[in-house]
Steps between C-alpha positions, in 0.01 A plus 500: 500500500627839446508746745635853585855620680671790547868542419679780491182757552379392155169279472607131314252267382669157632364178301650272733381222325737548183750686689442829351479855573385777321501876624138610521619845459636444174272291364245809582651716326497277171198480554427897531670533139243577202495230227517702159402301220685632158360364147743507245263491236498226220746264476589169294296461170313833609751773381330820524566840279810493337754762611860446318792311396302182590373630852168416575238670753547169714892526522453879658227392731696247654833741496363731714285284693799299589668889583174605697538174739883580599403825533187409732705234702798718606282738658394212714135675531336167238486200404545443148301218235540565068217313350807347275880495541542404161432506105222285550126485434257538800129507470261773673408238722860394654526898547223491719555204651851668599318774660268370732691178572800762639210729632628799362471878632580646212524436077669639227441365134781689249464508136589746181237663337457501118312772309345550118754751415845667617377796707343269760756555810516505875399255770177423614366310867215304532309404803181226467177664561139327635221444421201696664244282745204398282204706601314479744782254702507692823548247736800552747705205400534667138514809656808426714621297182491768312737729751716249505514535110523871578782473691739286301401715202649834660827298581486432195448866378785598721757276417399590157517854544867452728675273162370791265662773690844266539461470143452823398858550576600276215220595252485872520189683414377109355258424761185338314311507843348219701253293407240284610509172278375132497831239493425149513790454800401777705118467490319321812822595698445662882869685486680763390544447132653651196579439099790763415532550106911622521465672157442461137670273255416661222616856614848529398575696809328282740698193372828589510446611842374157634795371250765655755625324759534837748141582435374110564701536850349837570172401356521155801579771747198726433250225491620303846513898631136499381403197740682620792376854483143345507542321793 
């Protein structure tokens, strides 16, 4: 049976049983840490927009999602999941799965935007909206449902809001504004959640931008600032 000591002024959970100790106090704290889910978009047979030279959407979604989770670790504030560590194909469904299986606090799907012409530029966030109770449902268990929807929606809104200022840093003047959007991964969700479009492909600007290596890094740096600022 396992049972509890003190050693040293610190709380230890003793399993006496196997012989081993773990410090309660630290195991708290990992425990205090926010999970952030990042989605490097696309992935295996799913290539996304074309950018250059051979690089896809789905090789800069992972680049920076692998930067964003460094980034995110060394502050030691979160705990850190990508939906894939890898060039590999993973359905909407193994994405979710991901997400509630880690019980995330917080999500963040990257992907490049694409646009008819040249001119299109700038970065745009988008949070998932909800739908409105159907009339005449008044009832206080959709009622309190429905703040709870409330709720997770102006997270949402703010960590929106706190990535678009971070990124406004990078992408001068080329803020395309928030928006509320249906996304098959973020829909149904009860946490803060975001899609960030990191530019266009098709703007010549825009592309060699998310091309260079110093503006990837920076761009990793303004997103996980995003996250913490909304915390």
């Amino acid at each position: 049976m396992g049972r509890w000591v003190k050693r040293g002024g610190l709380g230890l959970c003793a399993f006496a049983a196997i012989g081993l100790v773990i410090p309660c106090l630290y195991a708290k704290t990992l425990q205090e840490k926010k999970v952030v889910i990042i989605d490097a978009a696309h992935g295996g047979a799913d290539s996304g927009v074309s950018l250059s030279g051979g690089v896809k959407e789905k090789d800069l979604t992972l680049q920076i999602a692998q930067m964003m989770e460094k980034d995110l670790v060394q502050s030691g504030q979160f705990q850190v999941r990508l939906t894939r560590t890898a060039d590999k194909t993973v359905t909407t469904e193994e994405r979710l799965k991901l997400i509630r299986t880690t019980k995330a606090d917080v999500v963040i799907s990257l992907h490049v935007n694409a646009g008819f012409d040249k001119k299109s530029s700038g970065y745009e966030v988008y949070f998932p909206g909800f739908k409105s109770l159907p009339g005449g449902q008044n009832d206080s268990k959709a009622i309190l449902k429905d703040m709870v929807k409330n709720k997770y929606l102006n997270d949402s809104v703010k960590l929106a809001q706190m990535i678009s200022k971070n990124l406004a840093v990078i992408f001068p003047r080329k803020d395309r504004g928030l928006r509320d959007a249906p996304s098959p991964l973020l829909e149904g969700l009860t946490i803060p959640a975001v899609v960030v479009e990191m530019g266009f492909a098709t703007n010549d600007n825009d592309r060699d931008l998310l091309l260079n290596e110093t503006t990837k890094q920076a761009l990793a740096k303004a997103l996980s600032q995003g996250i913490r600022d909304a915390q």
